[in-house]
PDB file of C-alpha atoms in Angstrom:
ATOM      1  CA  MET Y 228      22.538 -29.979 -10.279  1.00  0.00           C
ATOM      2  CA  ASP Y 229      24.548 -27.593 -12.424  1.00  0.00           C
ATOM      3  CA  SER Y 230      27.759 -27.810 -10.409  1.00  0.00           C
ATOM      4  CA  ALA Y 231      29.960 -28.274 -13.459  1.00  0.00           C
ATOM      5  CA  GLU Y 232      33.137 -26.278 -13.929  1.00  0.00           C
ATOM      6  CA  ARG Y 233      35.141 -25.589 -17.082  1.00  0.00           C
ATOM      7  CA  PHE Y 234      38.768 -26.520 -17.602  1.00  0.00           C
ATOM      8  CA  THR Y 235      41.276 -26.557 -20.454  1.00  0.00           C
ATOM      9  CA  ARG Y 236      43.241 -29.602 -21.585  1.00  0.00           C
ATOM     10  CA  GLY Y 237      45.278 -30.015 -24.748  1.00  0.00           C
ATOM     11  CA  GLY Y 238      44.061 -26.677 -26.054  1.00  0.00           C
ATOM     12  CA  TYR Y 239      40.410 -27.717 -25.799  1.00  0.00           C
ATOM     13  CA  ARG Y 240      37.857 -26.252 -23.413  1.00  0.00           C
ATOM     14  CA  PHE Y 241      35.894 -28.893 -21.462  1.00  0.00           C
ATOM     15  CA  ARG Y 242      32.914 -28.759 -19.128  1.00  0.00           C
ATOM     16  CA  GLN Y 243      33.775 -30.638 -15.922  1.00  0.00           C
ATOM     17  CA  GLU Y 244      30.787 -32.571 -14.564  1.00  0.00           C
ATOM     18  CA  PRO Y 245      30.531 -34.170 -11.104  1.00  0.00           C
ATOM     19  CA  GLY Y 246      30.934 -37.572 -12.775  1.00  0.00           C
ATOM     20  CA  TYR Y 247      34.263 -36.540 -14.290  1.00  0.00           C
ATOM     21  CA  ASP Y 248      35.498 -35.372 -10.892  1.00  0.00           C
ATOM     22  CA  GLU Y 249      34.448 -38.669  -9.308  1.00  0.00           C
ATOM     23  CA  ILE Y 250      36.272 -40.655 -11.978  1.00  0.00           C
ATOM     24  CA  GLN Y 251      39.443 -38.666 -11.428  1.00  0.00           C
ATOM     25  CA  GLN Y 252      39.290 -39.330  -7.685  1.00  0.00           C
ATOM     26  CA  ILE Y 253      38.754 -43.064  -8.236  1.00  0.00           C
ATOM     27  CA  LEU Y 254      41.788 -43.095 -10.544  1.00  0.00           C
ATOM     28  CA  ASN Y 255      43.750 -41.235  -7.876  1.00  0.00           C
ATOM     29  CA  ALA Y 256      42.718 -43.887  -5.358  1.00  0.00           C
ATOM     30  CA  ASP Y 257      44.048 -46.640  -7.598  1.00  0.00           C
ATOM     31  CA  ASP Y 258      47.319 -44.766  -8.006  1.00  0.00           C
ATOM     32  CA  TYR Y 259      47.404 -44.370  -4.225  1.00  0.00           C
ATOM     33  CA  LEU Y 260      46.994 -48.148  -3.793  1.00  0.00           C
ATOM     34  CA  ARG Y 261      49.777 -48.736  -6.327  1.00  0.00           C
ATOM     35  CA  ASP Y 262      52.067 -46.410  -4.389  1.00  0.00           C
ATOM     36  CA  HIS Y 263      51.189 -47.707  -0.914  1.00  0.00           C
ATOM     37  CA  GLY Y 264      50.453 -51.399  -1.434  1.00  0.00           C
ATOM     38  CA  VAL Y 265      52.424 -54.526  -2.164  1.00  0.00           C
ATOM     39  CA  ALA Y 266      50.653 -55.297  -5.448  1.00  0.00           C
ATOM     40  CA  ARG Y 267      51.760 -53.346  -8.529  1.00  0.00           C
ATOM     41  CA  ASP Y 268      48.763 -54.091 -10.776  1.00  0.00           C
ATOM     42  CA  TYR Y 269      46.805 -51.078  -9.536  1.00  0.00           C
ATOM     43  CA  GLY Y 270      46.785 -47.589 -10.996  1.00  0.00           C
ATOM     44  CA  ARG Y 271      45.207 -45.675 -13.864  1.00  0.00           C
ATOM     45  CA  ASP Y 272      47.504 -47.393 -16.372  1.00  0.00           C
ATOM     46  CA  ASN Y 273      45.353 -50.495 -15.903  1.00  0.00           C
ATOM     47  CA  TYR Y 274      42.115 -48.822 -17.073  1.00  0.00           C
ATOM     48  CA  TYR Y 275      40.765 -49.359 -20.572  1.00  0.00           C
ATOM     49  CA  VAL Y 276      38.509 -47.692 -23.137  1.00  0.00           C
ATOM     50  CA  ALA Y 277      36.363 -49.770 -25.500  1.00  0.00           C
ATOM     51  CA  PHE Y 278      33.775 -49.014 -28.191  1.00  0.00           C
ATOM     52  CA  LEU Y 279      30.950 -51.384 -29.077  1.00  0.00           C
ATOM     53  CA  GLY Y 280      29.756 -50.400 -32.492  1.00  0.00           C
ATOM     54  CA  THR Y 281      30.998 -47.344 -34.375  1.00  0.00           C
ATOM     55  CA  PRO Y 282      30.736 -43.922 -32.680  1.00  0.00           C
ATOM     56  CA  SER Y 283      28.322 -41.905 -34.798  1.00  0.00           C
ATOM     57  CA  ASP Y 284      25.370 -39.512 -34.685  1.00  0.00           C
ATOM     58  CA  SER Y 285      23.286 -42.275 -36.238  1.00  0.00           C
ATOM     59  CA  GLY Y 286      22.734 -45.857 -35.169  1.00  0.00           C
ATOM     60  CA  THR Y 287      23.563 -47.384 -31.791  1.00  0.00           C
ATOM     61  CA  TRP Y 288      26.966 -47.670 -30.151  1.00  0.00           C
ATOM     62  CA  GLU Y 289      28.419 -47.839 -26.652  1.00  0.00           C
ATOM     63  CA  LEU Y 290      31.373 -46.322 -24.846  1.00  0.00           C
ATOM     64  CA  GLN Y 291      32.904 -48.407 -22.058  1.00  0.00           C
ATOM     65  CA  PHE Y 292      35.604 -47.260 -19.680  1.00  0.00           C
ATOM     66  CA  GLY Y 293      36.866 -48.951 -16.554  1.00  0.00           C
ATOM     67  CA  GLY Y 294      39.235 -50.988 -14.488  1.00  0.00           C
ATOM     68  CA  HIS Y 295      39.541 -51.777 -10.808  1.00  0.00           C
ATOM     69  CA  HIS Y 296      36.682 -50.114  -8.862  1.00  0.00           C
ATOM     70  CA  LEU Y 297      35.139 -48.405 -11.897  1.00  0.00           C
ATOM     71  CA  ALA Y 298      33.077 -49.356 -14.933  1.00  0.00           C
ATOM     72  CA  ILE Y 299      31.097 -47.029 -17.173  1.00  0.00           C
ATOM     73  CA  ALA Y 300      28.839 -48.103 -20.038  1.00  0.00           C
ATOM     74  CA  ASN Y 301      27.128 -45.258 -21.917  1.00  0.00           C
ATOM     75  CA  THR Y 302      24.948 -46.274 -24.861  1.00  0.00           C
ATOM     76  CA  TYR Y 303      23.918 -43.834 -27.604  1.00  0.00           C
ATOM     77  CA  THR Y 304      21.306 -44.066 -30.340  1.00  0.00           C
ATOM     78  CA  ASP Y 305      21.167 -41.399 -33.044  1.00  0.00           C
ATOM     79  CA  GLY Y 306      23.346 -39.148 -30.913  1.00  0.00           C
ATOM     80  CA  ASN Y 307      21.185 -39.438 -27.782  1.00  0.00           C
ATOM     81  CA  LEU Y 308      22.125 -41.104 -24.502  1.00  0.00           C
ATOM     82  CA  VAL Y 309      19.744 -44.061 -24.166  1.00  0.00           C
ATOM     83  CA  GLY Y 310      21.555 -45.884 -21.363  1.00  0.00           C
ATOM     84  CA  ALA Y 311      23.884 -44.598 -18.632  1.00  0.00           C
ATOM     85  CA  THR Y 312      24.169 -47.941 -16.885  1.00  0.00           C
ATOM     86  CA  PRO Y 313      25.515 -50.281 -15.655  1.00  0.00           C
ATOM     87  CA  SER Y 314      27.694 -47.926 -13.635  1.00  0.00           C
ATOM     88  CA  PHE Y 315      30.004 -49.506 -11.079  1.00  0.00           C
ATOM     89  CA  ARG Y 316      31.862 -47.594  -8.373  1.00  0.00           C
ATOM     90  CA  GLY Y 317      34.220 -48.601  -5.595  1.00  0.00           C
ATOM     91  CA  ILE Y 318      36.912 -46.870  -3.631  1.00  0.00           C
ATOM     92  CA  GLU Y 319      39.874 -47.789  -1.461  1.00  0.00           C
ATOM     93  CA  PRO Y 320      40.870 -45.958   0.650  1.00  0.00           C
ATOM     94  CA  PHE Y 321      37.381 -44.857   1.684  1.00  0.00           C
ATOM     95  CA  SER Y 322      38.617 -42.220   4.130  1.00  0.00           C
ATOM     96  CA  THR Y 323      39.680 -38.848   2.710  1.00  0.00           C
ATOM     97  CA  PHE Y 324      43.200 -38.940   1.269  1.00  0.00           C
ATOM     98  CA  GLU Y 325      45.512 -36.487  -0.442  1.00  0.00           C
ATOM     99  CA  TYR Y 326      46.809 -37.315  -3.916  1.00  0.00           C
ATOM    100  CA  ASN Y 327      47.705 -35.353  -7.054  1.00  0.00           C
ATOM    101  CA  GLY Y 328      47.466 -32.177  -5.025  1.00  0.00           C
ATOM    102  CA  ILE Y 329      43.785 -32.573  -4.167  1.00  0.00           C
ATOM    103  CA  SER Y 330      41.689 -33.985  -1.351  1.00  0.00           C
ATOM    104  CA  ASN Y 331      39.904 -37.138  -2.539  1.00  0.00           C
ATOM    105  CA  GLN Y 332      36.710 -38.508  -1.025  1.00  0.00           C
ATOM    106  CA  PRO Y 333      34.490 -40.087  -3.720  1.00  0.00           C
ATOM    107  CA  GLN Y 334      31.632 -42.277  -2.448  1.00  0.00           C
ATOM    108  CA  GLN Y 335      31.458 -40.472   0.888  1.00  0.00           C
ATOM    109  CA  GLN Y 336      28.587 -38.308  -0.339  1.00  0.00           C
ATOM    110  CA  ALA Y 337      26.657 -41.414  -1.372  1.00  0.00           C
ATOM    111  CA  GLN Y 338      27.286 -43.019   2.006  1.00  0.00           C
ATOM    112  CA  ARG Y 339      26.079 -39.885   3.827  1.00  0.00           C
ATOM    113  CA  THR Y 340      22.816 -39.864   1.882  1.00  0.00           C
ATOM    114  CA  PHE Y 341      22.202 -43.540   2.707  1.00  0.00           C
ATOM    115  CA  VAL Y 342      22.924 -42.871   6.388  1.00  0.00           C
ATOM    116  CA  ALA Y 343      20.576 -39.853   6.431  1.00  0.00           C
ATOM    117  CA  LEU Y 344      17.789 -41.921   4.868  1.00  0.00           C
ATOM    118  CA  LEU Y 345      18.127 -44.755   7.377  1.00  0.00           C
ATOM    119  CA  ALA Y 346      18.437 -42.283  10.274  1.00  0.00           C
ATOM    120  CA  SER Y 347      15.006 -40.895   9.343  1.00  0.00           C
ATOM    121  CA  PHE Y 348      13.337 -44.304   9.754  1.00  0.00           C
ATOM    122  CA  ASP Y 349      11.449 -45.115  12.953  1.00  0.00           C
ATOM    123  CA  ASN Y 350      11.782 -48.561  14.527  1.00  0.00           C
ATOM    124  CA  ASN Y 351       8.891 -50.007  12.564  1.00  0.00           C
ATOM    125  CA  GLN Y 352      10.292 -48.724   9.270  1.00  0.00           C
ATOM    126  CA  LEU Y 353      13.703 -50.173  10.104  1.00  0.00           C
ATOM    127  CA  ILE Y 354      12.084 -53.555  10.764  1.00  0.00           C
ATOM    128  CA  LEU Y 355      10.179 -53.400   7.469  1.00  0.00           C
ATOM    129  CA  SER Y 356      13.280 -52.457   5.521  1.00  0.00           C
ATOM    130  CA  ARG Y 357      15.643 -54.992   7.072  1.00  0.00           C
ATOM    131  CA  LEU Y 358      16.723 -57.799   4.749  1.00  0.00           C
ATOM    132  CA  ARG Y 359      17.000 -61.444   5.683  1.00  0.00           C
ATOM    133  CA  GLY Y 360      19.992 -63.586   4.846  1.00  0.00           C
ATOM    134  CA  LYS Y 361      23.526 -62.449   4.061  1.00  0.00           C
ATOM    135  CA  TYR Y 362      24.931 -60.186   1.377  1.00  0.00           C
ATOM    136  CA  ARG Y 363      28.679 -60.423   0.923  1.00  0.00           C
ATOM    137  CA  ASP Y 364      28.815 -58.346  -2.255  1.00  0.00           C
ATOM    138  CA  LEU Y 365      26.657 -56.761  -4.924  1.00  0.00           C
ATOM    139  CA  LEU Y 366      23.880 -58.931  -6.327  1.00  0.00           C
ATOM    140  CA  LEU Y 367      24.222 -57.300  -9.725  1.00  0.00           C
ATOM    141  CA  GLY Y 368      27.935 -56.711  -9.866  1.00  0.00           C
ATOM    142  CA  PRO Y 369      30.068 -57.073 -12.999  1.00  0.00           C
ATOM    143  CA  GLY Y 370      28.990 -59.955 -15.209  1.00  0.00           C
ATOM    144  CA  LYS Y 371      25.599 -60.355 -13.495  1.00  0.00           C
ATOM    145  CA  ASP Y 372      23.479 -58.668 -16.121  1.00  0.00           C
ATOM    146  CA  TRP Y 373      19.678 -58.762 -16.211  1.00  0.00           C
ATOM    147  CA  THR Y 374      19.387 -60.915 -13.051  1.00  0.00           C
ATOM    148  CA  PHE Y 375      17.210 -58.518 -11.047  1.00  0.00           C
ATOM    149  CA  PRO Y 376      15.175 -60.168  -8.275  1.00  0.00           C
ATOM    150  CA  THR Y 377      11.554 -60.624  -9.309  1.00  0.00           C
ATOM    151  CA  THR Y 378      10.174 -59.870  -5.839  1.00  0.00           C
ATOM    152  CA  PRO Y 379      11.183 -56.569  -4.206  1.00  0.00           C
ATOM    153  CA  GLU Y 380      12.119 -56.506  -0.525  1.00  0.00           C
ATOM    154  CA  GLY Y 381      12.091 -53.764   2.072  1.00  0.00           C
ATOM    155  CA  ILE Y 382       9.881 -50.750   2.675  1.00  0.00           C
ATOM    156  CA  ARG Y 383       8.015 -49.203  -0.243  1.00  0.00           C
ATOM    157  CA  GLY Y 384       8.271 -45.528  -1.132  1.00  0.00           C
ATOM    158  CA  SER Y 385       4.521 -45.068  -0.685  1.00  0.00           C
ATOM    159  CA  GLU Y 386       5.037 -45.908   3.017  1.00  0.00           C
ATOM    160  CA  LEU Y 387       7.548 -43.075   3.502  1.00  0.00           C
ATOM    161  CA  ARG Y 388       6.867 -39.521   4.630  1.00  0.00           C
ATOM    162  CA  GLN Y 389       7.495 -36.682   2.202  1.00  0.00           C
ATOM    163  CA  ASP Y 390      10.786 -35.758   3.880  1.00  0.00           C
ATOM    164  CA  GLN Y 391      11.899 -39.381   3.660  1.00  0.00           C
ATOM    165  CA  ARG Y 392      10.960 -39.541  -0.011  1.00  0.00           C
ATOM    166  CA  ALA Y 393      13.143 -36.462  -0.549  1.00  0.00           C
ATOM    167  CA  LEU Y 394      16.027 -38.253   1.164  1.00  0.00           C
ATOM    168  CA  LEU Y 395      15.454 -41.310  -1.022  1.00  0.00           C
ATOM    169  CA  LEU Y 396      15.541 -39.134  -4.138  1.00  0.00           C
ATOM    170  CA  ALA Y 397      18.765 -37.537  -2.861  1.00  0.00           C
ATOM    171  CA  VAL Y 398      20.350 -41.006  -2.666  1.00  0.00           C
ATOM    172  CA  ILE Y 399      19.361 -41.714  -6.255  1.00  0.00           C
ATOM    173  CA  GLU Y 400      20.587 -38.312  -7.408  1.00  0.00           C
ATOM    174  CA  THR Y 401      24.121 -38.969  -6.140  1.00  0.00           C
ATOM    175  CA  TYR Y 402      24.382 -41.645  -8.841  1.00  0.00           C
ATOM    176  CA  VAL Y 403      22.318 -40.065 -11.608  1.00  0.00           C
ATOM    177  CA  SER Y 404      24.272 -36.795 -11.336  1.00  0.00           C
ATOM    178  CA  SER Y 405      27.312 -38.575 -12.744  1.00  0.00           C
ATOM    179  CA  THR Y 406      25.758 -37.974 -16.183  1.00  0.00           C
ATOM    180  CA  ASP Y 407      25.455 -34.566 -17.858  1.00  0.00           C
ATOM    181  CA  ASP Y 408      22.904 -32.107 -16.455  1.00  0.00           C
ATOM    182  CA  VAL Y 409      20.256 -32.521 -19.155  1.00  0.00           C
ATOM    183  CA  ASN Y 410      20.222 -36.307 -19.075  1.00  0.00           C
ATOM    184  CA  ALA Y 411      20.517 -36.404 -15.288  1.00  0.00           C
ATOM    185  CA  GLU Y 412      17.407 -34.245 -14.952  1.00  0.00           C
ATOM    186  CA  ARG Y 413      15.512 -36.443 -17.402  1.00  0.00           C
ATOM    187  CA  ILE Y 414      16.534 -39.716 -15.749  1.00  0.00           C
ATOM    188  CA  LEU Y 415      15.915 -38.435 -12.217  1.00  0.00           C
ATOM    189  CA  ALA Y 416      12.429 -37.208 -13.162  1.00  0.00           C
ATOM    190  CA  GLY Y 417      11.535 -40.715 -14.302  1.00  0.00           C
ATOM    191  CA  TYR Y 418      12.795 -42.243 -11.079  1.00  0.00           C
ATOM    192  CA  GLU Y 419      10.909 -39.627  -9.049  1.00  0.00           C
ATOM    193  CA  ASN Y 420       7.670 -40.614 -10.786  1.00  0.00           C
ATOM    194  CA  ASP Y 421       8.318 -44.204  -9.632  1.00  0.00           C
ATOM    195  CA  LEU Y 422       9.043 -43.405  -5.959  1.00  0.00           C
ATOM    196  CA  ASP Y 423       5.752 -44.913  -4.702  1.00  0.00           C
ATOM    197  CA  PHE Y 424       6.881 -48.273  -6.094  1.00  0.00           C
ATOM    198  CA  THR Y 425      10.567 -47.986  -5.144  1.00  0.00           C
ATOM    199  CA  TYR Y 426      11.806 -50.076  -2.209  1.00  0.00           C
ATOM    200  CA  VAL Y 427      14.566 -49.464   0.334  1.00  0.00           C
ATOM    201  CA  ALA Y 428      16.206 -52.441   2.054  1.00  0.00           C
ATOM    202  CA  TYR Y 429      19.319 -52.817   4.162  1.00  0.00           C
ATOM    203  CA  LEU Y 430      21.306 -55.276   6.236  1.00  0.00           C
ATOM    204  CA  GLY Y 431      23.876 -54.702   8.955  1.00  0.00           C
ATOM    205  CA  SER Y 432      24.313 -51.401  10.739  1.00  0.00           C
ATOM    206  CA  THR Y 433      22.567 -48.142   9.842  1.00  0.00           C
ATOM    207  CA  SER Y 434      25.960 -46.420   9.799  1.00  0.00           C
ATOM    208  CA  VAL Y 435      26.678 -48.171   6.474  1.00  0.00           C
ATOM    209  CA  SER Y 436      30.341 -48.189   7.453  1.00  0.00           C
ATOM    210  CA  LYS Y 437      31.202 -51.715   8.586  1.00  0.00           C
ATOM    211  CA  PRO Y 438      32.103 -54.813   6.571  1.00  0.00           C
ATOM    212  CA  LYS Y 439      28.908 -56.590   5.387  1.00  0.00           C
ATOM    213  CA  ASP Y 440      26.763 -53.451   5.793  1.00  0.00           C
ATOM    214  CA  TYR Y 441      24.544 -53.380   2.708  1.00  0.00           C
ATOM    215  CA  ILE Y 442      21.751 -51.176   1.346  1.00  0.00           C
ATOM    216  CA  ARG Y 443      19.643 -51.388  -1.803  1.00  0.00           C
ATOM    217  CA  ILE Y 444      17.268 -49.169  -3.789  1.00  0.00           C
ATOM    218  CA  ASP Y 445      14.921 -51.237  -5.971  1.00  0.00           C
ATOM    219  CA  GLY Y 446      12.362 -49.514  -8.209  1.00  0.00           C
ATOM    220  CA  PRO Y 447      10.471 -50.287 -11.400  1.00  0.00           C
ATOM    221  CA  SER Y 448      13.531 -48.980 -13.261  1.00  0.00           C
ATOM    222  CA  VAL Y 449      16.240 -47.882 -10.826  1.00  0.00           C
ATOM    223  CA  TRP Y 450      18.503 -50.352  -9.049  1.00  0.00           C
ATOM    224  CA  ILE Y 451      21.259 -49.164  -6.693  1.00  0.00           C
ATOM    225  CA  GLU Y 452      23.392 -51.233  -4.304  1.00  0.00           C
ATOM    226  CA  PHE Y 453      26.008 -50.084  -1.795  1.00  0.00           C
ATOM    227  CA  SER Y 454      28.029 -52.755   0.013  1.00  0.00           C
ATOM    228  CA  MET Y 455      30.853 -52.385   2.531  1.00  0.00           C
ATOM    229  CA  HIS Y 456      33.870 -54.711   2.492  1.00  0.00           C
ATOM    230  CA  SER Y 457      36.987 -55.323   4.529  1.00  0.00           C
ATOM    231  CA  GLY Y 458      40.120 -53.589   3.335  1.00  0.00           C
ATOM    232  CA  ILE Y 459      42.219 -55.358   0.698  1.00  0.00           C
ATOM    233  CA  ILE Y 460      45.383 -53.284   0.466  1.00  0.00           C
ATOM    234  CA  LEU Y 461      44.639 -51.028   3.447  1.00  0.00           C
ATOM    235  CA  SER Y 462      43.069 -51.929   6.785  1.00  0.00           C
ATOM    236  CA  ASP Y 463      39.927 -49.774   6.690  1.00  0.00           C
ATOM    237  CA  PRO Y 464      36.614 -50.991   5.176  1.00  0.00           C
ATOM    238  CA  HIS Y 465      35.713 -49.756   1.711  1.00  0.00           C
ATOM    239  CA  PRO Y 466      32.561 -49.771  -0.465  1.00  0.00           C
ATOM    240  CA  HIS Y 467      31.440 -51.310  -3.722  1.00  0.00           C
ATOM    241  CA  ALA Y 468      28.416 -49.768  -5.435  1.00  0.00           C
ATOM    242  CA  VAL Y 469      26.401 -50.153  -8.602  1.00  0.00           C
ATOM    243  CA  TRP Y 470      23.712 -48.156 -10.372  1.00  0.00           C
ATOM    244  CA  ARG Y 471      21.705 -50.139 -12.899  1.00  0.00           C
ATOM    245  CA  ASP Y 472      18.478 -49.554 -14.788  1.00  0.00           C
ATOM    246  CA  LYS Y 473      16.116 -52.466 -15.393  1.00  0.00           C
ATOM    247  CA  ASN Y 474      14.991 -50.991 -18.696  1.00  0.00           C
ATOM    248  CA  THR Y 475      18.020 -49.178 -20.109  1.00  0.00           C
ATOM    249  CA  ASP Y 476      21.105 -51.131 -19.015  1.00  0.00           C
ATOM    250  CA  TYR Y 477      23.301 -51.257 -22.141  1.00  0.00           C
ATOM    251  CA  GLY Y 478      20.657 -49.140 -23.849  1.00  0.00           C
ATOM    252  CA  GLY Y 479      18.061 -51.816 -23.188  1.00  0.00           C
ATOM    253  CA  SER Y 480      19.717 -54.497 -25.292  1.00  0.00           C
ATOM    254  CA  ALA Y 481      22.562 -56.988 -25.064  1.00  0.00           C
ATOM    255  CA  PHE Y 482      25.407 -56.449 -27.520  1.00  0.00           C
TER     256      PHE Y 482
END
């Protein structure tokens, strides 16, 4: 998980985590939409930073950062990260694009892990994991706090083979790894302990690439959704995703 690199900005030396790289690519995507679309209210200039409480090594406070297709809410108590969620991600364009001198493809890794997990299911497992009804967007998107379904749906982790459980953990890791290495390891270990009671459910195609394709990870703590939508500015479909934690969203309390 230690794939971080170091870079210098403004005379300071920073450690670049996978989450930082993903954020930069999402910002590039918004700039790309600004440059290639008809609407001018896209771009990194329309992202905001907010603090809830006073940043300190004592007490509780929260850092929020976000805009179109991104929202981060990290909560700290006595200098420790006590909540890394809710964490919203989206991207348009979804296909690889060049911008700011780099190749951008955030969210594609997450999609590939979902596809690999579903591809490992036999017909009976696909039937067990298939949702009923329609899902046009995220159930727990922005503004839908603490409304987790009380009854899980899909196939339970205890019904998966060991290789499938590894694929499920890989899906979860693509989101958890957006935090720093130490906290990511801690959070992922907790989710791994809950795998027997973590459900996988999907709707639409197993390619997770078409509008209205939807997949969900629902555990005692972890909650992840990935939902495909028609293009807004561009013609190709694009995803919305969210990672939440039933116990530690906003540090486990409402501000």
